[in-house]
mmCIF file of C-alpha atoms in Angstrom:
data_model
loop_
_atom_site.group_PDB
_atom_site.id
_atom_site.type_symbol
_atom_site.label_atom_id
_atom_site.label_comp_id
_atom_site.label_asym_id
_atom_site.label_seq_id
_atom_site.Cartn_x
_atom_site.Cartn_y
_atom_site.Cartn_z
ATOM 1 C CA UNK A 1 35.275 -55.049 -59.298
ATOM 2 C CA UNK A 2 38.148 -55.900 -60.884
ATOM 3 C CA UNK A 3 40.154 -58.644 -58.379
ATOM 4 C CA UNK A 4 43.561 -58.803 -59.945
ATOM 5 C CA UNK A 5 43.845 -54.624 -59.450
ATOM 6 C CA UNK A 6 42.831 -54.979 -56.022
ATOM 7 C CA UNK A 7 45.082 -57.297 -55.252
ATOM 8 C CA UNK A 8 47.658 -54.968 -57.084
ATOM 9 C CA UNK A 9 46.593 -51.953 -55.133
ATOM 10 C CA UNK A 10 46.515 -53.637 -51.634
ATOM 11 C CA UNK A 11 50.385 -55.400 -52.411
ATOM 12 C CA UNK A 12 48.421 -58.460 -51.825
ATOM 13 C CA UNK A 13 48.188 -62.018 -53.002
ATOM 14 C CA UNK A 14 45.200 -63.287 -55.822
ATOM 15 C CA UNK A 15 43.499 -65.382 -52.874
ATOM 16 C CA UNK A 16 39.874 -66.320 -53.007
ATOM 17 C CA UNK A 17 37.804 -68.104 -50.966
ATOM 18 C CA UNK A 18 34.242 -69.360 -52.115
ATOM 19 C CA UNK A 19 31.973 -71.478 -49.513
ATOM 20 C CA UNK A 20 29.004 -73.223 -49.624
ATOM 21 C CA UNK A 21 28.703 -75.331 -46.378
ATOM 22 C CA UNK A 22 26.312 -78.023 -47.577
ATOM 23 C CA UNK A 23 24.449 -79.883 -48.850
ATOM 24 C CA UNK A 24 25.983 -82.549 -51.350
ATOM 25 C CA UNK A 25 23.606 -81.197 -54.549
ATOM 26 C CA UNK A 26 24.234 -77.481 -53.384
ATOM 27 C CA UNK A 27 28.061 -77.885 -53.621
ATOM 28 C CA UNK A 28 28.306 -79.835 -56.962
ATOM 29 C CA UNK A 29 26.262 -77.111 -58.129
ATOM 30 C CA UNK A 30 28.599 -74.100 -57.463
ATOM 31 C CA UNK A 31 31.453 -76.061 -59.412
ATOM 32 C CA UNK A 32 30.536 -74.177 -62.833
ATOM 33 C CA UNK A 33 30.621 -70.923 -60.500
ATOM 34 C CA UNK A 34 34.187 -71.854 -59.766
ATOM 35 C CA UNK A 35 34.998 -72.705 -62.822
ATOM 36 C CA UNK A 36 34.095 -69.288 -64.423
ATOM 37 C CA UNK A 37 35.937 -67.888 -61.479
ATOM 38 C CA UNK A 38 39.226 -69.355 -62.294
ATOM 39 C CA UNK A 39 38.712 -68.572 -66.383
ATOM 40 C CA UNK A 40 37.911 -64.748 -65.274
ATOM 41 C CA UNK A 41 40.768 -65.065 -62.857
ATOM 42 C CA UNK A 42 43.365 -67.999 -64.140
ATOM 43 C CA UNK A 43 46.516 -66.388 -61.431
ATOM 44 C CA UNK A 44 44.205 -66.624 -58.601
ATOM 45 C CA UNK A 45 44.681 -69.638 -55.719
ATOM 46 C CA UNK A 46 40.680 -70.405 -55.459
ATOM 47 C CA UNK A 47 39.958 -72.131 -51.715
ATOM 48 C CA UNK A 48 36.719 -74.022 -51.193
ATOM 49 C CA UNK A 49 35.146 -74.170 -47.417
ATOM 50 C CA UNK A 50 32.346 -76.688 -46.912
ATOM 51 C CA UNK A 51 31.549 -79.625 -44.472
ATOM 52 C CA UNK A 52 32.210 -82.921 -44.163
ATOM 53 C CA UNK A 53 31.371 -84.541 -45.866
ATOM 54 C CA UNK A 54 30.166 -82.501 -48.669
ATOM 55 C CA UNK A 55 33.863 -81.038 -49.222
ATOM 56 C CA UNK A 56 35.636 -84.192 -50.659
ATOM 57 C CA UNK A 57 33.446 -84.022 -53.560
ATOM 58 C CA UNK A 58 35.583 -81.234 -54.704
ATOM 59 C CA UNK A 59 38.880 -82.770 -54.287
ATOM 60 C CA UNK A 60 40.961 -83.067 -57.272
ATOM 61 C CA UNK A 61 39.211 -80.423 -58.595
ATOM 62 C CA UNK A 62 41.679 -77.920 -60.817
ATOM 63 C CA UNK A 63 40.286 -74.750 -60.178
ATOM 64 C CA UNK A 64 40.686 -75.364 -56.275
ATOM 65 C CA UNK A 65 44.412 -75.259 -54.871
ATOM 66 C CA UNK A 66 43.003 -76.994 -51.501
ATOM 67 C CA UNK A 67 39.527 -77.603 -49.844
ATOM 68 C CA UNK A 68 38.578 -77.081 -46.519
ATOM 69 C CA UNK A 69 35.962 -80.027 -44.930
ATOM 70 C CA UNK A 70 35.323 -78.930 -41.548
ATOM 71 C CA UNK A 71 32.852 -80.096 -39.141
ATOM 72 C CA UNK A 72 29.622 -78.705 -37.485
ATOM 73 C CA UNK A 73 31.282 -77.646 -34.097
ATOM 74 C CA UNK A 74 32.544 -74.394 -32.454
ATOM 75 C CA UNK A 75 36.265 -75.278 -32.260
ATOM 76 C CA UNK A 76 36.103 -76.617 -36.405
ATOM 77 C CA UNK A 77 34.680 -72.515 -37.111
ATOM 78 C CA UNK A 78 37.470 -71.430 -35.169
ATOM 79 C CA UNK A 79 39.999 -74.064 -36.574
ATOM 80 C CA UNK A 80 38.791 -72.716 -39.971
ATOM 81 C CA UNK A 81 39.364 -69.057 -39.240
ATOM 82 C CA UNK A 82 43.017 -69.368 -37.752
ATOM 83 C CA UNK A 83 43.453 -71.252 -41.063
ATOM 84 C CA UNK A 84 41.989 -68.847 -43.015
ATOM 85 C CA UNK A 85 43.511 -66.092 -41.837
ATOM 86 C CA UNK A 86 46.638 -67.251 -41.960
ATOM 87 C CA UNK A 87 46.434 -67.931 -45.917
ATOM 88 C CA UNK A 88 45.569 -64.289 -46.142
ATOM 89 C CA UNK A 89 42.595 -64.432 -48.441
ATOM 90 C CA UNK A 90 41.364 -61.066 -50.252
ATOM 91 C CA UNK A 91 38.245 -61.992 -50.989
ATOM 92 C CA UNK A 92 35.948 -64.110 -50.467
ATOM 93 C CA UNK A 93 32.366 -65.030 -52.381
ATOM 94 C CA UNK A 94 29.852 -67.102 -49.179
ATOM 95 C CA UNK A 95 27.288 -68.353 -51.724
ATOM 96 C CA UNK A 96 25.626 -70.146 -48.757
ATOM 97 C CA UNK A 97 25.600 -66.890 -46.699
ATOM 98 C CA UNK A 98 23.783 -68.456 -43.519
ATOM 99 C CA UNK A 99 24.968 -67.253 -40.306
ATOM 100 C CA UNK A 100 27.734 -69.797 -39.735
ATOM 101 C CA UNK A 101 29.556 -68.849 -42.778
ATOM 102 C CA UNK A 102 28.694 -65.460 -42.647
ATOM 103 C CA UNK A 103 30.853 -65.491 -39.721
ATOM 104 C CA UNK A 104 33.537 -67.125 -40.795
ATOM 105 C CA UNK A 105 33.931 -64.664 -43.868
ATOM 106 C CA UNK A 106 33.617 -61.944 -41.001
ATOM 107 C CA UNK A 107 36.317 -63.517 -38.368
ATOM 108 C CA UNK A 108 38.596 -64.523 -40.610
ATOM 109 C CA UNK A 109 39.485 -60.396 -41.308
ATOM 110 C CA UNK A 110 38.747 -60.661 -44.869
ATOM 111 C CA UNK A 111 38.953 -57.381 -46.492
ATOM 112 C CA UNK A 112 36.370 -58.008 -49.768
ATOM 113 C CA UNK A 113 33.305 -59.932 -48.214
ATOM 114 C CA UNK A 114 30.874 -60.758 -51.102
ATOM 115 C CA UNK A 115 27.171 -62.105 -49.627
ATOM 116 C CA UNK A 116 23.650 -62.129 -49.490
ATOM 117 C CA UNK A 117 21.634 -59.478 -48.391
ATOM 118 C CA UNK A 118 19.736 -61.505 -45.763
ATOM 119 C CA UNK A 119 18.455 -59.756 -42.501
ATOM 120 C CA UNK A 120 21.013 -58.741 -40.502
ATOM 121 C CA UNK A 121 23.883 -61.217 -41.890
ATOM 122 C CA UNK A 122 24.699 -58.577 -44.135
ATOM 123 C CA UNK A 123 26.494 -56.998 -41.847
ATOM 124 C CA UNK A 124 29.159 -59.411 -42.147
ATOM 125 C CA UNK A 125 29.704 -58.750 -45.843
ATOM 126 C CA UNK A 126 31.719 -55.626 -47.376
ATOM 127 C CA UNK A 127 29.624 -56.466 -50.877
ATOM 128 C CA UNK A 128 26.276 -57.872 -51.740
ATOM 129 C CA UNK A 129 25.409 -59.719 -54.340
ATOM 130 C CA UNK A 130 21.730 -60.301 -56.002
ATOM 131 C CA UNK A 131 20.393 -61.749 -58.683
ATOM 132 C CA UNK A 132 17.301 -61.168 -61.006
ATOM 133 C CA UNK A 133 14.107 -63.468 -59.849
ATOM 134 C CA UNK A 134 14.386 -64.091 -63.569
ATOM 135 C CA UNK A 135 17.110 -66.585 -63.162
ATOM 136 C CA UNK A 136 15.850 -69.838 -62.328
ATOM 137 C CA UNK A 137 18.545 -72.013 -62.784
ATOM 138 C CA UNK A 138 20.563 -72.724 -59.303
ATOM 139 C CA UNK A 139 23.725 -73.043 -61.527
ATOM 140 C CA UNK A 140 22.959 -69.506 -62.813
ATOM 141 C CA UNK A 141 21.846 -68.303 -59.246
ATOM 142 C CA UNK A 142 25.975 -69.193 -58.413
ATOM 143 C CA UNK A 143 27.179 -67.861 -61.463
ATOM 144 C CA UNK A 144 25.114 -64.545 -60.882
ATOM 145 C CA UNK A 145 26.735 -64.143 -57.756
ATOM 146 C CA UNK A 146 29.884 -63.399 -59.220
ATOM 147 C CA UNK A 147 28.751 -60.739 -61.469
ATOM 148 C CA UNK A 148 30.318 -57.757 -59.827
ATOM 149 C CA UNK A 149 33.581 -59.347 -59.890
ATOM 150 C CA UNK A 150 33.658 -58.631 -64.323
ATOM 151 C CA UNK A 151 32.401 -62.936 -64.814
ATOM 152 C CA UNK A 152 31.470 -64.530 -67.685
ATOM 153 C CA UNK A 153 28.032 -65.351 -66.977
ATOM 154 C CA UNK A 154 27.316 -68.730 -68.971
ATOM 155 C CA UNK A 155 25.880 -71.870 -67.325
ATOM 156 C CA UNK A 156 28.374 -74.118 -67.548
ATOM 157 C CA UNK A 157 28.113 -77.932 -66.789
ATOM 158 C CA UNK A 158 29.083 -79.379 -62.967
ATOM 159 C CA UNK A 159 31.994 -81.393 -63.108
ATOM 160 C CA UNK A 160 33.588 -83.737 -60.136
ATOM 161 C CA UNK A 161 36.784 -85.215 -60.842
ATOM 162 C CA UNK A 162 37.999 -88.700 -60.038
ATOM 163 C CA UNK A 163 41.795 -90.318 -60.051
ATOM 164 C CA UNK A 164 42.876 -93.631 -61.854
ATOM 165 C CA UNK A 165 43.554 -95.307 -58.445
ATOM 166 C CA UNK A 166 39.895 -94.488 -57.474
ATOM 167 C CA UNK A 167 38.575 -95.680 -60.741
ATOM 168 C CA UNK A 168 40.585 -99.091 -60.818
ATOM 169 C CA UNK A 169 39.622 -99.524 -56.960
ATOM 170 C CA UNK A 170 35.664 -99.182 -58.503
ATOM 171 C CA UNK A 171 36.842 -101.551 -61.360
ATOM 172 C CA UNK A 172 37.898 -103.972 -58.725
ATOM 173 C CA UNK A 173 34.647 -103.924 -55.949
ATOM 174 C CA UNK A 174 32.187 -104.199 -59.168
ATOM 175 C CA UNK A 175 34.242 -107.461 -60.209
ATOM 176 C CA UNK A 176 33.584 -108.747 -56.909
ATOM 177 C CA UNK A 177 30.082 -107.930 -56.501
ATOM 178 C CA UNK A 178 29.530 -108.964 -59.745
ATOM 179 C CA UNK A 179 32.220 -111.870 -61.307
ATOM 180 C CA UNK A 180 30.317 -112.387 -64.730
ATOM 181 C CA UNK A 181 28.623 -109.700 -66.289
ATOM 182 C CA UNK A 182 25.150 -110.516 -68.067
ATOM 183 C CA UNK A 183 26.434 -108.647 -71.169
ATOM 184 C CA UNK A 184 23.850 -105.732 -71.275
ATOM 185 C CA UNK A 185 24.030 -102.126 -69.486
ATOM 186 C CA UNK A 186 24.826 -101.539 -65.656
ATOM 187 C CA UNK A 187 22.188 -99.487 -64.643
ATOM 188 C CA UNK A 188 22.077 -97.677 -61.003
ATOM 189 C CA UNK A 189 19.092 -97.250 -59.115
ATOM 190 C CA UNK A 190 19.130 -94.607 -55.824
ATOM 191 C CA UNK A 191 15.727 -95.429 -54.340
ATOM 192 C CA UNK A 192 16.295 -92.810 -51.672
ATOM 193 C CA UNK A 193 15.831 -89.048 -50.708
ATOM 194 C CA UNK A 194 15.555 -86.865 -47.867
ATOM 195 C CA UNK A 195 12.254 -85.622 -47.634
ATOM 196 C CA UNK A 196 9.496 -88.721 -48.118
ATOM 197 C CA UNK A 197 7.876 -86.202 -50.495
ATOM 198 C CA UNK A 198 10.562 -86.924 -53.196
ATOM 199 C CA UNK A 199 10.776 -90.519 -53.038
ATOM 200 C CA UNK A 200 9.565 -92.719 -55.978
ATOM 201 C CA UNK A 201 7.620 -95.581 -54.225
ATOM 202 C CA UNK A 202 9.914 -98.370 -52.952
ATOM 203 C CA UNK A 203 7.953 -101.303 -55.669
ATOM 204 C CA UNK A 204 7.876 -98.827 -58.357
ATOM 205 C CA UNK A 205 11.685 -98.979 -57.858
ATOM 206 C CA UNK A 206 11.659 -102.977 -57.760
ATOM 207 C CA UNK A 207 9.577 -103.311 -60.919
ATOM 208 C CA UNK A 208 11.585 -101.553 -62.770
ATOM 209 C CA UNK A 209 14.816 -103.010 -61.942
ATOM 210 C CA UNK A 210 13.080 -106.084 -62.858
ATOM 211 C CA UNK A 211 11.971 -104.685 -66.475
ATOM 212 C CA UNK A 212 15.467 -103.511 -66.980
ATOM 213 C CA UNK A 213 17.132 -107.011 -66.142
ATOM 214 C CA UNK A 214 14.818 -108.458 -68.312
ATOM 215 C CA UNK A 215 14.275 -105.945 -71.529
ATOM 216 C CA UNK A 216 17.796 -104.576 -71.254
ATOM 217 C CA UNK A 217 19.897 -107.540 -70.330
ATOM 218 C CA UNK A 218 20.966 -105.201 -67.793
ATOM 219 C CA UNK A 219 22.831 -105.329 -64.350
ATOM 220 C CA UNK A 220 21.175 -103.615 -61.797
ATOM 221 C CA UNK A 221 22.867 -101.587 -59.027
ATOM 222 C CA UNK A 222 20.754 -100.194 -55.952
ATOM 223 C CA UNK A 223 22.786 -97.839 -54.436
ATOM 224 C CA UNK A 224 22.498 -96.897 -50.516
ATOM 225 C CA UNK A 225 22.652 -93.148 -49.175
ATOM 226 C CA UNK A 226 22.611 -92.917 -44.878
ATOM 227 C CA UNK A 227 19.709 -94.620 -43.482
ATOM 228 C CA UNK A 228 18.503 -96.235 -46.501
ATOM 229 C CA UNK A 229 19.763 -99.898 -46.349
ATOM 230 C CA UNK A 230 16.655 -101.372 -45.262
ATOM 231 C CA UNK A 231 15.144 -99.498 -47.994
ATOM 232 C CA UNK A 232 17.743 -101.037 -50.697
ATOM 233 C CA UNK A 233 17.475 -104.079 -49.606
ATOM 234 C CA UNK A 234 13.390 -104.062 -49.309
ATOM 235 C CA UNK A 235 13.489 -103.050 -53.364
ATOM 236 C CA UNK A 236 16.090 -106.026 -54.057
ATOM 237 C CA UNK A 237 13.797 -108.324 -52.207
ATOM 238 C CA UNK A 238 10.879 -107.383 -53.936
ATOM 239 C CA UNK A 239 12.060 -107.060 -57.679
ATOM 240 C CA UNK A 240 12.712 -110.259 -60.001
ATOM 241 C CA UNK A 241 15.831 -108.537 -61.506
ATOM 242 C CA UNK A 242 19.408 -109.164 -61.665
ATOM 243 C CA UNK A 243 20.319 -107.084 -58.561
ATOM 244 C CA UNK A 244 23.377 -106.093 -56.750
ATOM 245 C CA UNK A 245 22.988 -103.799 -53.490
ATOM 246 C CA UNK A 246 25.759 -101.624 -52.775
ATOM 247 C CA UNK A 247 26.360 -101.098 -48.971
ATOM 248 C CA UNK A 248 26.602 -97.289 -48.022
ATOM 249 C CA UNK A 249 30.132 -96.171 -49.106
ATOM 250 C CA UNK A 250 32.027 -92.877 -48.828
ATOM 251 C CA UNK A 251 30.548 -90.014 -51.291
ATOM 252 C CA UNK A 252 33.950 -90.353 -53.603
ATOM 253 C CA UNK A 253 33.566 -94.244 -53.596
ATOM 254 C CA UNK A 254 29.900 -93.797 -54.813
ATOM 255 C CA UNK A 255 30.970 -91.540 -57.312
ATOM 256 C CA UNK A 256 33.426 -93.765 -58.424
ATOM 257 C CA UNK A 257 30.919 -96.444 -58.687
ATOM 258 C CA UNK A 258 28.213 -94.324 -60.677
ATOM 259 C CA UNK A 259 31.029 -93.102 -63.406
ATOM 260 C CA UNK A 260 31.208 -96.967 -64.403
ATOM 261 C CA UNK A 261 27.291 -97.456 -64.971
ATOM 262 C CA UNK A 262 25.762 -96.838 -68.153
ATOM 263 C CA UNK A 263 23.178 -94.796 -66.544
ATOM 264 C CA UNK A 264 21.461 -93.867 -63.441
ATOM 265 C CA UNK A 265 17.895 -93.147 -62.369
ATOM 266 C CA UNK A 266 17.461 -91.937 -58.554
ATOM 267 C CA UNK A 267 14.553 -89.255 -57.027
ATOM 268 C CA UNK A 268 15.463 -85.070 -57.165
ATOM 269 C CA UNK A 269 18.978 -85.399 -54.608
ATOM 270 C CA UNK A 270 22.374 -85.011 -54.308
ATOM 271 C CA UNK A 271 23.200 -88.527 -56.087
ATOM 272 C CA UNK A 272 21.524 -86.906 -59.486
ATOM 273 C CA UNK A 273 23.826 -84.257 -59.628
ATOM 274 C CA UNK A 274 26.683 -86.380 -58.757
ATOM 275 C CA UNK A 275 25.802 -88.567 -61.809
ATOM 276 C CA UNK A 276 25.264 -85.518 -64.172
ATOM 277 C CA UNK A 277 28.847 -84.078 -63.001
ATOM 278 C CA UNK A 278 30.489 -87.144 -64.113
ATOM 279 C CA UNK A 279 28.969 -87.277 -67.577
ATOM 280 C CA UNK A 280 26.594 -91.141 -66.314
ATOM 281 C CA UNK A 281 23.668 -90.726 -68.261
ATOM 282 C CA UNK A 282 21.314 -89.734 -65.892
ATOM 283 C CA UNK A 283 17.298 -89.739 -65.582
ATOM 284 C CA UNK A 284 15.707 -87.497 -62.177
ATOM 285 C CA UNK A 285 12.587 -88.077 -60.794
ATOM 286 C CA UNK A 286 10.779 -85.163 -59.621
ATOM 287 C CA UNK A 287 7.577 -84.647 -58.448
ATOM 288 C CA UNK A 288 7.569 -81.509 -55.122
ATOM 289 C CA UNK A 289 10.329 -79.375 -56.613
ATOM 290 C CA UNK A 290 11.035 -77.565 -59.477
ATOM 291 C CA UNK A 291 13.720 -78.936 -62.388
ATOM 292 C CA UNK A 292 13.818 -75.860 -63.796
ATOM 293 C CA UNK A 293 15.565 -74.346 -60.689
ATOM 294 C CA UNK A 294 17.487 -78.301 -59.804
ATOM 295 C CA UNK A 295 17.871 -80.056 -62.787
ATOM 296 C CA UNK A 296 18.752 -77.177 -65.251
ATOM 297 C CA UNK A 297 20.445 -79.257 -67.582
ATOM 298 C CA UNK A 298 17.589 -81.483 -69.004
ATOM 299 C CA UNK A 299 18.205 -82.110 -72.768
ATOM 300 C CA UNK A 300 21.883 -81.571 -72.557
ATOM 301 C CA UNK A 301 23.907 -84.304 -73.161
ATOM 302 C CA UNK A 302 22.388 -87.734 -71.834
ATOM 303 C CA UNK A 303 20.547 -85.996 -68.958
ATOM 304 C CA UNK A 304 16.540 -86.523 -68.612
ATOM 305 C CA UNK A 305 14.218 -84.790 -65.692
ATOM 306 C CA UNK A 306 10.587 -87.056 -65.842
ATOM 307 C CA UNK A 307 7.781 -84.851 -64.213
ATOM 308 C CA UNK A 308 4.295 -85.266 -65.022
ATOM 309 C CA UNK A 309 3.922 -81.491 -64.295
ATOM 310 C CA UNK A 310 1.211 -81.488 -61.802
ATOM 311 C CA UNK A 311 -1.062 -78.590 -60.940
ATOM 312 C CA UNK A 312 0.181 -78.496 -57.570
ATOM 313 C CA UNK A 313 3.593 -78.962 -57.885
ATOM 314 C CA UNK A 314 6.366 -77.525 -57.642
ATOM 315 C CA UNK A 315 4.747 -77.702 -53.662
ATOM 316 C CA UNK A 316 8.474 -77.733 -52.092
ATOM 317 C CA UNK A 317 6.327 -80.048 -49.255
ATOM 318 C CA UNK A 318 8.652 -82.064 -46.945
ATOM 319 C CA UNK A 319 6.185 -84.490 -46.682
ATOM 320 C CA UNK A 320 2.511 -85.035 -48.981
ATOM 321 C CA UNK A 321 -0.415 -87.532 -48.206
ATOM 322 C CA UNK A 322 -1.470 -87.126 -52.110
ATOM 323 C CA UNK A 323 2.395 -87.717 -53.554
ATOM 324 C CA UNK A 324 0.292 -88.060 -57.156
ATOM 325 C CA UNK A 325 2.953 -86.287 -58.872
ATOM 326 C CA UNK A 326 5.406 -89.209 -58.125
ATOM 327 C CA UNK A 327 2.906 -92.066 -57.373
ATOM 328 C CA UNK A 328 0.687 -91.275 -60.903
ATOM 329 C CA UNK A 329 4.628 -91.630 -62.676
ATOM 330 C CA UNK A 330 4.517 -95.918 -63.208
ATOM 331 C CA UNK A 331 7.098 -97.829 -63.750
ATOM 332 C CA UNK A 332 6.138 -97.971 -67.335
ATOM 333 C CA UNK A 333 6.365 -94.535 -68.145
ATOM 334 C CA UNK A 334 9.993 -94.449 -66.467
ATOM 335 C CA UNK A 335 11.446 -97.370 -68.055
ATOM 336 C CA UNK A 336 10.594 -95.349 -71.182
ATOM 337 C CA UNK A 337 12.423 -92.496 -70.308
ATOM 338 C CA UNK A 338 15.157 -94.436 -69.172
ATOM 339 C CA UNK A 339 15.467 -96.583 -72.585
ATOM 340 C CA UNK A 340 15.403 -92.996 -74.107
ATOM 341 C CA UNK A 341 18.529 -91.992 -71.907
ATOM 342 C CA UNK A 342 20.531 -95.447 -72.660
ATOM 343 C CA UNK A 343 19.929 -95.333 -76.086
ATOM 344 C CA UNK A 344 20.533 -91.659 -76.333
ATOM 345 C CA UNK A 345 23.731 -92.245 -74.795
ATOM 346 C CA UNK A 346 24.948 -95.131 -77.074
ATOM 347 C CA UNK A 347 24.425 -92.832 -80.336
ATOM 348 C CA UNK A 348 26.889 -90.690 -79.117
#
């Protein structure tokens, strides 16, 4: 389908909506989706729907003319469709397509409805989309999406964009935290992660902060997601290194934060796809899931996944009494990796 005659045929304006609702990871992911989009289409207005507050990771973005954040009520979903409606969108691509923003699509009377063909949401869509079990690669699984609508399909990099003001207001907090720099790398450390399945052990984390202070002359950053500031400050406690814990901030002020380190090592999560979409050398620990499918861009760039490839993983477990995919990976074996990413990243 060709989007620019349609819009011919119907007398109608190149508006496109694209949605993915949550979660932080999932929507830096579609950004190369969006991207192709907008080269396939460069006339089109492209609007974003997520959730707060997922959505103001996309802000600034240039393929987006404006991004809806919305909230998890009844009255935001209606909010969202008078708004919607009102724009007069022509099509619309719900790479989510769960029943909340199946609706949405639905309600908000647009005519081209591209979704998932999941039980009976598909009744909400005019178009289904599907792609080959052969494609791994959630970036792809986006991309793939938009086949139908004549898209280059290429995996392309995620990319979150940041403004001077927000970079010089990061310059500023990590000159406070930290007046005198030791001289070496600044090197951030996200202990946490949803699901207790994915989380590196809390000392593992400690020790190596303390074998980066001392090998790499390095700063060390521990960086806090919801819920986890006893759990920064219980690795700060226990390591001997030079760190700095960074109260939980705003998702845009964290960004802002990791696009100043040198690198960044954190557990499978939103926070490693932040740091790979704005270019921080970044090294993912995985041990339940699969990095082929979330961490497809291993080996590009300054971008490491460390798994030690266990026969039972990927397990996709929420939560694992063995965890000897992540507790087997010692701090030895990471701080390798991660001297691999640094120095990596200085030859360029």
């Amino acid at each position: 389908m060709d989007l620019s005659k349609e819009a011919e045929k119907r007398g109608a304006e190149l508006n496109v909506l694209v949605t993915r609702l949550r979660y932080l990871g999932d929507v830096i992911l579609t950004t190369p989706a969006v991207e192709a989009l907008k080269k396939r289409y460069p006339e089109a207005k492209i609007y974003y729907l997520a959730e707060k507050p997922y959505g103001e990771i996309l802000e600034r973005n240039p393929n987006i003319e404006k991004v809806f954040s919305i909230g998890t009520g009844f009255f935001d979903m209606l909010k969202a469709v008078v708004e919607l409606r009102r724009l007069g969108i022509l099509a619309a691509v719900d790479l989510f397509y769960n029943p909340r923003s199946a609706w949405i699509c639905y309600l908000s009377k647009i005519p081209i409805r591209f979704g998932g063909s999941r039980k009976w949401r598909k009744r909400f869509y005019s178009e289904h989309f599907s792609v080959p079990d052969s494609v791994k690669s959630a970036v792809m699984h986006h991309v793939y999406a938009l086949k139908d609508l004549d898209v280059e399909l290429e995996a392309g990099m995620p990319r979150v964009f940041l403004s001077t003001e927000e970079l010089d207001d990061a310059s500023r907090l990590l000159k406070g935290l930290i007046p005198k720099r030791r001289g070496g790398p600044l090197i951030a450390l996200h202990p946490g992660a949803k699901w207790q399945s994915k989380r590196w052990k809390a000392e593992y984390f400690a020790e190596l902060a303390g074998r980066v202070s001392d090998r790499l002359n390095a700063d060390v950053l521990i960086l806090t997601g919801p819920g986890d500031e006893d759990l920064a400050s219980l690795v700060s406690g226990m390591s001997t290194g030079n760190t700095h814990v960074i109260p939980y901030l705003t998702i845009r002020k964290t960004a802002s934060l990791i696009s100043l380190c040198d690198a960044l090592v954190a557990n499978d999560g939103g926070i490693v796809h932040l740091s790979v979409a704005l270019s921080t050398p970044t090294l993912a620990l995985f041990g339940p899931t699969d990095p082929e499918i979330w961490f497809p861009y291993s080996g590009r760039g300054s971008y490491k996944v460390l798994s030690l490839g266990k026969g039972c993983s990927p397990c996709n477990l929420h939560y694992c009494e063995d965890r000897s995919c992540l507790d087997d990976m010692t701090p030895d074996i990471v701080f390798q990796s991660l001297e691999e990413v640094v120095s990596n990243a200085s030859a360029r």
